[in-house]
CSV table of C-alpha atoms and ligand atoms in Angstrom, one decimal:
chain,number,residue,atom,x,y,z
A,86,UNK,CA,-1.5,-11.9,6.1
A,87,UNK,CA,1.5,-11.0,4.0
A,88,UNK,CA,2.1,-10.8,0.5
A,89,UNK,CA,4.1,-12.1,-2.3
A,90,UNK,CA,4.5,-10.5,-5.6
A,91,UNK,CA,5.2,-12.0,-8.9
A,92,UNK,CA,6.0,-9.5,-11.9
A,93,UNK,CA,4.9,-12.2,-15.1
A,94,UNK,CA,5.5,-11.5,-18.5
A,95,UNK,CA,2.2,-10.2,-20.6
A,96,UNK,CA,-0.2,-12.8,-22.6
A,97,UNK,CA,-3.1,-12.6,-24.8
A,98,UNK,CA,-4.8,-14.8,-21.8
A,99,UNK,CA,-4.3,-12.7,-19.1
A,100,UNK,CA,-5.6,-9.9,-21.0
A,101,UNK,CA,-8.3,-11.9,-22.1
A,102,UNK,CA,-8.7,-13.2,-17.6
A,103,UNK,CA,-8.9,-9.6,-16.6
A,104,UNK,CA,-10.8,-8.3,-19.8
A,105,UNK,CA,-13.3,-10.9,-18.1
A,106,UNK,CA,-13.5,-9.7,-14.5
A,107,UNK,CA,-13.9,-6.3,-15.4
A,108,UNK,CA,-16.9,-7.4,-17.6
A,109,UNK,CA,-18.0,-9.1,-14.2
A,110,UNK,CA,-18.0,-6.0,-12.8
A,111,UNK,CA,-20.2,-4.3,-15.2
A,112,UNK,CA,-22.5,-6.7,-15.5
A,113,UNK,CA,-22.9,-6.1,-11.9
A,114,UNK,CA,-23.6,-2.7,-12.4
A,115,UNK,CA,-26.0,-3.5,-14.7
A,116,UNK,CA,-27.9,-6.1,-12.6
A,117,UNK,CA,-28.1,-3.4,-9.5
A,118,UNK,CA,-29.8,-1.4,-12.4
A,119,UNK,CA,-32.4,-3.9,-12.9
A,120,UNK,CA,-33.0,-4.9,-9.1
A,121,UNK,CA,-33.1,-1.2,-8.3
A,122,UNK,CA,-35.8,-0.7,-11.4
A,123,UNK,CA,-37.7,-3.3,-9.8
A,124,UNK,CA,-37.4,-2.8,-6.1
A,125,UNK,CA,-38.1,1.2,-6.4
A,126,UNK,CA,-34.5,2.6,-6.2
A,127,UNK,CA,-34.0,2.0,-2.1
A,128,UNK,CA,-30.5,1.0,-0.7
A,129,UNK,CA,-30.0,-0.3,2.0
A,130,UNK,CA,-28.5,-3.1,4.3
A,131,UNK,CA,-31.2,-5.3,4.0
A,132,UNK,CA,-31.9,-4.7,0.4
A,133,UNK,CA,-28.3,-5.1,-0.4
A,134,UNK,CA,-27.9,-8.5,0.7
A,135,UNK,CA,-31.2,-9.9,-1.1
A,136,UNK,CA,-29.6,-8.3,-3.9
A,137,UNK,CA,-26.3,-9.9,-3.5
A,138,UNK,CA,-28.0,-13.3,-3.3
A,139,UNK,CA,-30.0,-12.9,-6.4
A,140,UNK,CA,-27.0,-11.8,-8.0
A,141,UNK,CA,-24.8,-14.6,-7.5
A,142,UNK,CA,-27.9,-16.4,-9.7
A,143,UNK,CA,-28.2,-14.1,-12.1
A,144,UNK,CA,-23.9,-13.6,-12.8
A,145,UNK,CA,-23.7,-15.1,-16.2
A,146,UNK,CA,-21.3,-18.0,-16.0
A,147,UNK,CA,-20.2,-17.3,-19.5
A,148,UNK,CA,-17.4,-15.6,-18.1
A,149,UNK,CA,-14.3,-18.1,-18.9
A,150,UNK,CA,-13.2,-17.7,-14.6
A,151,UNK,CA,-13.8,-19.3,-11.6
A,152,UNK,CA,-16.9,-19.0,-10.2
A,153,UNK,CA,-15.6,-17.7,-6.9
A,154,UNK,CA,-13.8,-15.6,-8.8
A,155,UNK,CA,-16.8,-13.9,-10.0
A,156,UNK,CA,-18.2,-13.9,-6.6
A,157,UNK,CA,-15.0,-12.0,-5.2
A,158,UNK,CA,-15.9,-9.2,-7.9
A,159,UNK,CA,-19.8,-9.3,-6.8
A,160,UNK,CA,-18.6,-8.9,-3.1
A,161,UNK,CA,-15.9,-6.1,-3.9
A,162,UNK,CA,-18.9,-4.1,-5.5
A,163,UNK,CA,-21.2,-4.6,-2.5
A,164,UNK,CA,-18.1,-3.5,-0.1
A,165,UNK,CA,-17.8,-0.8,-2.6
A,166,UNK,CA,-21.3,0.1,-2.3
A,167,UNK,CA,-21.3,-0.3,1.7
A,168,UNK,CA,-18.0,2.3,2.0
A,169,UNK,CA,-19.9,5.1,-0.2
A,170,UNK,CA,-22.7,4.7,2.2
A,171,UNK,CA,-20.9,5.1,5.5
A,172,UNK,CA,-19.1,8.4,3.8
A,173,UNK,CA,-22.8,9.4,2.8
A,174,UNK,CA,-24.0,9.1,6.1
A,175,UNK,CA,-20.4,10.8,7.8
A,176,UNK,CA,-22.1,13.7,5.6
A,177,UNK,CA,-19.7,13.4,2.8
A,178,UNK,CA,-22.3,14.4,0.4
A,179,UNK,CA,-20.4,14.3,-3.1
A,180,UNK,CA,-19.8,10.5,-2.4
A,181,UNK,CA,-21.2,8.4,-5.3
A,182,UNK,CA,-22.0,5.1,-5.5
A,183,UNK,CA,-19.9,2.8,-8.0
A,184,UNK,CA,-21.0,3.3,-11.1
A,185,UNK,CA,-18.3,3.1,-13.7
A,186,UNK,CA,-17.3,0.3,-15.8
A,187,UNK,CA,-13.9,-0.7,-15.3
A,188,UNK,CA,-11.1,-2.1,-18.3
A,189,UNK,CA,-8.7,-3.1,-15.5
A,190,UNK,CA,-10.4,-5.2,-12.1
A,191,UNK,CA,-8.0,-7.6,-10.4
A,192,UNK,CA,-8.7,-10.8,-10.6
A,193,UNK,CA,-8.6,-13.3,-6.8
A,194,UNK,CA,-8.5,-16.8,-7.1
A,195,UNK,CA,-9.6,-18.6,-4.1
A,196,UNK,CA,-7.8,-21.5,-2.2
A,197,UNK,CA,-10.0,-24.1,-4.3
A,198,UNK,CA,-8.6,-22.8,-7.5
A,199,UNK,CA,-5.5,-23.0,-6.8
A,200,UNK,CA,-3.0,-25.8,-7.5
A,201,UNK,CA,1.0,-26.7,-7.7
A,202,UNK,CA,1.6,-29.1,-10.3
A,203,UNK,CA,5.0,-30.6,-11.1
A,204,UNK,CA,7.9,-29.0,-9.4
A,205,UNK,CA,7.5,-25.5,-10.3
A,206,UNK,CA,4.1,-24.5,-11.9
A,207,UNK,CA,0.9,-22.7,-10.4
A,208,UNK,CA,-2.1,-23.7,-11.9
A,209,UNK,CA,-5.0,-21.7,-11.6
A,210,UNK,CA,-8.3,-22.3,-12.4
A,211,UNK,CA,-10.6,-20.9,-14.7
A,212,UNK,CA,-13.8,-22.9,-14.4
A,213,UNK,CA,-14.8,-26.1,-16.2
A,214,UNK,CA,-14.2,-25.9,-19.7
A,215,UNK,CA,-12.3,-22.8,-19.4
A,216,UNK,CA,-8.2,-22.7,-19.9
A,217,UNK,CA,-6.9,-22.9,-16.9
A,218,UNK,CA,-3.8,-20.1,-16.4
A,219,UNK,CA,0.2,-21.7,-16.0
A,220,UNK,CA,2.5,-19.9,-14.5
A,221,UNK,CA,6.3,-21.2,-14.0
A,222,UNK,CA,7.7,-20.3,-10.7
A,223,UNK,CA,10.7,-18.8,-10.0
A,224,UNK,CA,13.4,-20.4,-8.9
A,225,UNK,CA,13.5,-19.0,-5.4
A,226,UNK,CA,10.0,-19.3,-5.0
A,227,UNK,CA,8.9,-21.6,-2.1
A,228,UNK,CA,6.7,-23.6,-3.2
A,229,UNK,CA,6.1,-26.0,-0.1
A,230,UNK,CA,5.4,-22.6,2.4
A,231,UNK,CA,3.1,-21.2,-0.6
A,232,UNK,CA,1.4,-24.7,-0.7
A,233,UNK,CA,0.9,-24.1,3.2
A,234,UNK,CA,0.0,-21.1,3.9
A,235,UNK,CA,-1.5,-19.4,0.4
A,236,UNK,CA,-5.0,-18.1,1.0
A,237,UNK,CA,-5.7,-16.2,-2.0
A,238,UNK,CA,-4.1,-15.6,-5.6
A,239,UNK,CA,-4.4,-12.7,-7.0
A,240,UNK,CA,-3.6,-11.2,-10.8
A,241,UNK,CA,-3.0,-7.3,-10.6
A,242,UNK,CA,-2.5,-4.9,-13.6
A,243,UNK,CA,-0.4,-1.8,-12.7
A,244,UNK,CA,0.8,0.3,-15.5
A,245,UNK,CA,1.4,-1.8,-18.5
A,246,UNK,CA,2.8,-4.7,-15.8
A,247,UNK,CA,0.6,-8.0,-14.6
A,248,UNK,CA,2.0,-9.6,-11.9
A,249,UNK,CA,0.7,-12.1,-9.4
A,250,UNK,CA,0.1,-11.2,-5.5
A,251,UNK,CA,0.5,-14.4,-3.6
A,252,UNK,CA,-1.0,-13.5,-0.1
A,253,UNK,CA,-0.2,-16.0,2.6
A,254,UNK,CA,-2.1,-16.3,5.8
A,255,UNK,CA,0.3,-15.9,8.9
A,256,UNK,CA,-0.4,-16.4,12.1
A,257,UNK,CA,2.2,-16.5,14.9
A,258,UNK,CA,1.9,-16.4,19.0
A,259,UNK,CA,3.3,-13.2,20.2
A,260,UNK,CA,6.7,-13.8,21.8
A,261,UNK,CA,6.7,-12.9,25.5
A,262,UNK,CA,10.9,-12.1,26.0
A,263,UNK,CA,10.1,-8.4,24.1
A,264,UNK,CA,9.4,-6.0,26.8
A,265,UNK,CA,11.3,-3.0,25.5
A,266,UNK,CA,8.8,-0.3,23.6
A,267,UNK,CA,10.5,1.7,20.6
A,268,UNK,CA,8.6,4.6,19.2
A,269,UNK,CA,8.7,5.5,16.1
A,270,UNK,CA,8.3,9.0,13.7
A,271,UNK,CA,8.0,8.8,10.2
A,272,UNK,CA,9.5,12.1,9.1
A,273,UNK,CA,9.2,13.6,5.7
A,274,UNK,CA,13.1,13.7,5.4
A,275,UNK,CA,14.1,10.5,7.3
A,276,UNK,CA,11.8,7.6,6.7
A,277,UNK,CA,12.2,6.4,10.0
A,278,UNK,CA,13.5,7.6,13.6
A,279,UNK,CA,12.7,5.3,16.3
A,280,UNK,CA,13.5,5.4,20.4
A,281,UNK,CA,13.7,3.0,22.4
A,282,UNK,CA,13.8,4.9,25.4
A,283,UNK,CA,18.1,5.0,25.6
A,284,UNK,CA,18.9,5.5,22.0
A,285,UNK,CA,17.5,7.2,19.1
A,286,UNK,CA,17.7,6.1,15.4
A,287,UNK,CA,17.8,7.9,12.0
A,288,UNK,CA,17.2,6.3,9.5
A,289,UNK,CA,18.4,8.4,6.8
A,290,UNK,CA,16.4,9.6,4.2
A,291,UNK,CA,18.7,11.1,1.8
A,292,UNK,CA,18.8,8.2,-1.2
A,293,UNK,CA,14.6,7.8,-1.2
A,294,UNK,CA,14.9,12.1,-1.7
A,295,UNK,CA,17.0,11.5,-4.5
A,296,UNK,CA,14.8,9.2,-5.9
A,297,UNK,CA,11.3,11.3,-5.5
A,298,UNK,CA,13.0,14.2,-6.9
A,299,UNK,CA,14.0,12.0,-10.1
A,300,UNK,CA,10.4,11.3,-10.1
A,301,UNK,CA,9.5,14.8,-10.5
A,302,UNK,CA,11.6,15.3,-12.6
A,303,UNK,CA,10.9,12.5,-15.0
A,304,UNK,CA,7.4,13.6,-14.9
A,305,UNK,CA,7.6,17.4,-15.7
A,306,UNK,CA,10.4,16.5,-19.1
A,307,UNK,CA,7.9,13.6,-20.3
A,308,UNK,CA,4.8,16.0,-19.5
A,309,UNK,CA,6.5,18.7,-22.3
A,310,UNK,CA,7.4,16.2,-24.7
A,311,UNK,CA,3.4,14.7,-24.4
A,312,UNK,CA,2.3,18.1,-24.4
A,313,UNK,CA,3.8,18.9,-27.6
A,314,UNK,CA,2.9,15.3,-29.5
A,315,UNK,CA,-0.8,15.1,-30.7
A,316,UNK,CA,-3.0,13.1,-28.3
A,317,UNK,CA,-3.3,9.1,-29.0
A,318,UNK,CA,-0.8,9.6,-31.9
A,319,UNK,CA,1.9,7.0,-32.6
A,320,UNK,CA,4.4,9.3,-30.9
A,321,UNK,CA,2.4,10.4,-28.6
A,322,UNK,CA,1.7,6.5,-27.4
A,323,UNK,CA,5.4,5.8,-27.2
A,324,UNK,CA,6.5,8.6,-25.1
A,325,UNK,CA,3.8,7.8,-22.5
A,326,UNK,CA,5.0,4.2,-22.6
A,327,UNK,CA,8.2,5.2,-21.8
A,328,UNK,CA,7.5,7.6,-19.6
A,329,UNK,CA,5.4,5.2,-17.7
A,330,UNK,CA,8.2,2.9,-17.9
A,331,UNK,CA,10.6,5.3,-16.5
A,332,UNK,CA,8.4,6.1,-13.6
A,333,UNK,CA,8.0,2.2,-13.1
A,334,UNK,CA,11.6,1.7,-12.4
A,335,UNK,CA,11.9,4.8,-9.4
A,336,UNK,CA,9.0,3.7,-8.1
A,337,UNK,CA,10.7,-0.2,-7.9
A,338,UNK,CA,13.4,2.0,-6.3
A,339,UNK,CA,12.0,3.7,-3.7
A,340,UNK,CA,9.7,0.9,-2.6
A,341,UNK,CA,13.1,-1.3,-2.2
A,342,UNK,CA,14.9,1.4,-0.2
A,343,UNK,CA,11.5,1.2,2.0
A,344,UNK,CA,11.7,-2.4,2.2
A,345,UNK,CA,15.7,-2.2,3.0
A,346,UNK,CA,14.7,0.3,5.8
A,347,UNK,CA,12.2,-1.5,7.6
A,348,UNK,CA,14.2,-4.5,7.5
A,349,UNK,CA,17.0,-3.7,9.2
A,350,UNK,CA,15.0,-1.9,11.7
A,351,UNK,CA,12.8,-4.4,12.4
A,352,UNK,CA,15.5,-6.8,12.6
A,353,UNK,CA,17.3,-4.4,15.0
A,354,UNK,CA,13.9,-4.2,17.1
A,355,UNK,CA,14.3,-7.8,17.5
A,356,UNK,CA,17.5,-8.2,18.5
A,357,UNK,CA,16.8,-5.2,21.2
A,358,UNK,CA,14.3,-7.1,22.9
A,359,UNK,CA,11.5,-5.3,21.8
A,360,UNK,CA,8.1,-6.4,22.3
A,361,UNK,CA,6.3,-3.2,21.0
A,362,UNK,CA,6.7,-0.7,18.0
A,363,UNK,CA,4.5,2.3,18.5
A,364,UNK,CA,3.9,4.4,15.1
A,365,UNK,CA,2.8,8.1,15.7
A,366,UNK,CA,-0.4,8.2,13.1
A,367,UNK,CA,0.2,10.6,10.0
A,368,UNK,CA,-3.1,10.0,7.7
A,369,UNK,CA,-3.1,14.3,8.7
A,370,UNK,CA,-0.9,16.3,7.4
A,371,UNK,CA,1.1,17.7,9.6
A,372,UNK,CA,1.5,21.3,10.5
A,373,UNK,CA,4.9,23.7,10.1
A,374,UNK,CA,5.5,21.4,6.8
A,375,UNK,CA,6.1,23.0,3.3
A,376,UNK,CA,5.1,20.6,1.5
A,377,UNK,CA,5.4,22.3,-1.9
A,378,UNK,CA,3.6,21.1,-4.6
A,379,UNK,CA,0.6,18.6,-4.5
A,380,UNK,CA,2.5,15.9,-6.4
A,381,UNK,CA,5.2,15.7,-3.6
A,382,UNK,CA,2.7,15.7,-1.1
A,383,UNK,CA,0.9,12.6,-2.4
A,384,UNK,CA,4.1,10.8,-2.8
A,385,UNK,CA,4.6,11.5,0.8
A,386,UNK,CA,1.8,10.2,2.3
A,387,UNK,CA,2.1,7.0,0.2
A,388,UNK,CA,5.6,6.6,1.7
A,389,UNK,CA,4.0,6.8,5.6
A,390,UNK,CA,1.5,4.3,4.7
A,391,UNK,CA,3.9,1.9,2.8
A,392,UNK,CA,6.1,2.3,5.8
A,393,UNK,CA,3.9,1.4,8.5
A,394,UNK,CA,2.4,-1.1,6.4
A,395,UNK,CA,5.9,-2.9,6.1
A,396,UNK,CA,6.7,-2.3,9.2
A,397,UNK,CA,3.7,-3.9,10.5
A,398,UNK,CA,3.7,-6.9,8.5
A,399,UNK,CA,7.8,-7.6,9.0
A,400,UNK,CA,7.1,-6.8,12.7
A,401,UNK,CA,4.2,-9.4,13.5
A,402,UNK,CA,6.2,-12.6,11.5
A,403,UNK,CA,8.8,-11.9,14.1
A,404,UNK,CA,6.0,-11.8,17.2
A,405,UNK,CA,6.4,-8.1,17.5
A,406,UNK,CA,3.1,-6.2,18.4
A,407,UNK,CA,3.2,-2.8,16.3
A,408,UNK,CA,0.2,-0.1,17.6
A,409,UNK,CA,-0.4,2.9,15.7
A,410,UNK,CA,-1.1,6.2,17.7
A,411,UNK,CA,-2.4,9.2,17.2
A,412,UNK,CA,0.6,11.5,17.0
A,413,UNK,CA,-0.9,15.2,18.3
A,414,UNK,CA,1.7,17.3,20.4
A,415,UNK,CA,4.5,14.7,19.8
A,416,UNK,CA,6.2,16.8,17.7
A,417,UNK,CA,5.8,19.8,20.1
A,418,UNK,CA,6.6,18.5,23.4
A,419,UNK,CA,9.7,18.8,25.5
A,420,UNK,CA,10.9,15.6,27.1
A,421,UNK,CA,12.7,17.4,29.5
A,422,UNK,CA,10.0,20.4,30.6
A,423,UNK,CA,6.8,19.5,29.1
A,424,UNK,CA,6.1,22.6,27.9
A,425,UNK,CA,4.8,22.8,24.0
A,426,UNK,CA,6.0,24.4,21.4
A,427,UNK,CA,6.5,24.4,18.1
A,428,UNK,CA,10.0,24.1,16.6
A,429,UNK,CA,11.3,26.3,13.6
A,430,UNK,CA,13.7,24.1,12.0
A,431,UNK,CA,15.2,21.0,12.0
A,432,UNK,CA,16.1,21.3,15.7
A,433,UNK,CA,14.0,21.0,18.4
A,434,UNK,CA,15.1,24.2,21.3
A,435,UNK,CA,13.1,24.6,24.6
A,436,UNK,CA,13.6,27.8,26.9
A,437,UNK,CA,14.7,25.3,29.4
A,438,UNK,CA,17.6,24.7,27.1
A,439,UNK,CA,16.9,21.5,26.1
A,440,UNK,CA,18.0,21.4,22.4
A,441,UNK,CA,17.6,17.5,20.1
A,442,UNK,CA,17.0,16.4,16.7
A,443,UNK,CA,13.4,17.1,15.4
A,444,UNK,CA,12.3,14.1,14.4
A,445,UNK,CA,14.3,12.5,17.7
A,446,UNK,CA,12.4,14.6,20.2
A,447,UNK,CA,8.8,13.0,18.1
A,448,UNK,CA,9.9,9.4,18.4
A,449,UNK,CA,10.7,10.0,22.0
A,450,UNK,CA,7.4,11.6,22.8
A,451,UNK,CA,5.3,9.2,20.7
A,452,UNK,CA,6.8,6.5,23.2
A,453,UNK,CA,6.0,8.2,26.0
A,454,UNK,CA,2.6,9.0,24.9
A,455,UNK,CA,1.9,5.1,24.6
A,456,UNK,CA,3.3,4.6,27.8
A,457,UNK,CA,1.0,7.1,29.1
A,458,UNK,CA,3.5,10.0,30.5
A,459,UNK,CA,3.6,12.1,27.4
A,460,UNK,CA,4.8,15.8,29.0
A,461,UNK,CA,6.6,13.8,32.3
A,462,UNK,CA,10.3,15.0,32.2
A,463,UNK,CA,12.4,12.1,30.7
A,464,UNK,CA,15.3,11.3,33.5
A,465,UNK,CA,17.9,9.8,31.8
A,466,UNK,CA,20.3,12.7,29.4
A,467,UNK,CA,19.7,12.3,25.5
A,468,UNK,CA,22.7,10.4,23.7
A,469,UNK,CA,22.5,12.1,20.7
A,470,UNK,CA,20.9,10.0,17.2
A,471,UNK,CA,22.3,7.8,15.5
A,472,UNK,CA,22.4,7.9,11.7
A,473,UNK,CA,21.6,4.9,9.6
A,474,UNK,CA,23.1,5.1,5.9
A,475,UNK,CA,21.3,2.5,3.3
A,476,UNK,CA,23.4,0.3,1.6
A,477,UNK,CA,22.5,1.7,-1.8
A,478,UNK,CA,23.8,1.3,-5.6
A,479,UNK,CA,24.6,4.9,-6.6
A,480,UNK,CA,21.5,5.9,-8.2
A,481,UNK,CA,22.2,7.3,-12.1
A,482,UNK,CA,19.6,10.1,-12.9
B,282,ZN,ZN1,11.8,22.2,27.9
């Protein structure tokens, strides 16, 4: 699956579309009320799907959409309701249930709904009798690929911005001439160092820095002006807007210096014979990190995810298999000695006198760990890491 994403320009109807889901939504909550009233408050597996059948009745198909559409909502609350039970029964016990109605629910459009009339429009329907919603194409949208591959179509509200996710079902044979294996570390200061068992790669990180600590930035000077404004007054309105809006922008930013990244490495993966990117797993946090202050912290782990995420996708149109693993002792190891340790700083020193780049000596460990010698000396002597600049605008604060 990859996905396609179409920023379109806001309308009374799509308000009015996702105004309409999110009223699917509640309407569902309301209807697990009723069967709950009458079936004596029990959840279960079971119960759950006699209650999503009777559901699918019961939806009112007042709602001006689709009536898969409404189904995707009923089945997103019944995933919804599934996850908070598996974290129930993992013992997270402050797990709730869905229960909230929503203003904002994204709105899917199935294959059958979907249509490309003339040259450049999307039609997507609504139901029968219901407006069905236009959108003009780009120009460097391709239309014939979307007409064979699209699976679903999907309207998303993010911060004052619709736009259209056009995800496309891909499916290609893994190629058999990629043998090499590169591992690959997703530092907190360089997005991405990979090894392919000969050379190591930094890509550097400086420029996406930059950009998070604009971010900050942005947010603590807006967050005084708000403070001082009273709340949901006209002034108050506009400087959220714009801060919003500000934020928007360096967020656009730093997920194109991501996708500029992974690019070029997986390009350079490909052209390396590689048959195998390995991914040390970071959903922990890692220890001997500062991280600072929570907001940085979250930023951070939504840059790992986006990262393997685009990796991953960019990686398997080419036919290149990507594994994630989980990363303990990579970062501690010494390729040459095996001996673990932590390191202080930037630079990874063992007592045998084996001294690398930090982030270098994880990438190289996280491919020997798939490879199943993590901790067996590494033969060949370290060239030392290459640094990869991004091709970048100069950003203006
Ligand atoms: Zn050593």
């Amino acid at each position: 699956m990859r996905t396609r994403k179409l920023k379109i320009q806001y309308t009374d109807q799509l308000e009015a579309i996702n105004a309409a889901t999110a009223s699917v939504w509640c309407e569902c909550l309301r209807l697990k009320e009723t069967w709950d009233y009458a079936h004596g408050y029990r959840t279960g597996g079971r119960l759950d799907k006699s209650c999503e059948l009777w559901m699918d009745k019961e939806l009112s198909k007042s709602q001006p959409l689709h009536s898969q559409s409404i189904q995707e909502v009923r089945s997103r609350y019944f995933k919804n309701r599934k996850g908070f039970r598996e974290l129930r029964k993992n013992g997270d016990k402050k797990a709730k249930p869905p229960y909230r109605g929503k203003t904002f629910q994204t709105t899917t459009w199935k294959k059958s709904a979907i249509r490309f009339v003339g040259k450049r429009k999307l039609r997507l329907s609504n139901g029968q009798g219901n407006e069905p919603l236009y959108v003009n194409l780009p120009k460097n949208f391709d239309v014939e690929y979307a007409i064979a591959h699209i699976a679903i179509v999907e309207l998303v509200y993010d911060k004052g911005q619709y736009s259209l996710h056009f995800v496309y079902g891909v499916e290609k044979a893994l190629k058999s001439d990629g043998e090499g294996v590169v591992g690959v570390d997703i530092g907190e200061i360089h997005p991405i160092v990979s090894h392919n068992g000969v050379d190591t790669l930094i890509f550097n990180g400086r420029y996406i820095r930059s950009l998070y600590r604009l971010r900050n930035k942005v947010i603590a000077s807006f967050g005084k002006k708000i403070d001082r404004c009273k709340r949901h007054s006209k002034r108050w309105w506009h400087l959220v807007r714009r801060k919003w809006k500000r934020i928007r922008k360096i967020d656009n930013q730093i997920r194109d210096g991501l996708h500029k990244h992974t690019t070029e490495f997986v390009k350079l993966c490909e052209s390396g014979y590689i048959g195998t990117i390995v991914i040390g797993d970071l959903t922990g946090i890692r220890d001997n990190i500062d991280y600072g202050k929570r907001v940085n912290q979250k930023l951070h782990q939504w840059a790992f995810g986006k990262v393997t995420q685009l990796i991953s996708y960019k990686a398997k149109a080419l036919g290149i298999k990507v594994e994630v693993i989980d990363e303990a002792y990579t970062s501690q190891t010494c390729p040459r000695c095996g001996n673990k340790h932590k390191p202080s700083n930037r630079n990874y020193k063992c007592k045998c006198g084996f001294s690398y780049h930090r982030d270098g000596v994880g990438a190289i460990n996280i491919r020997q760990k798939y490879l199943g010698c993590l901790g067996d000396p590494v033969v060949a002597a370290m060239a030392p890491p290459v640094g990869i600049r991004l091709e970048v605008p100069r950003c203006s604060a």
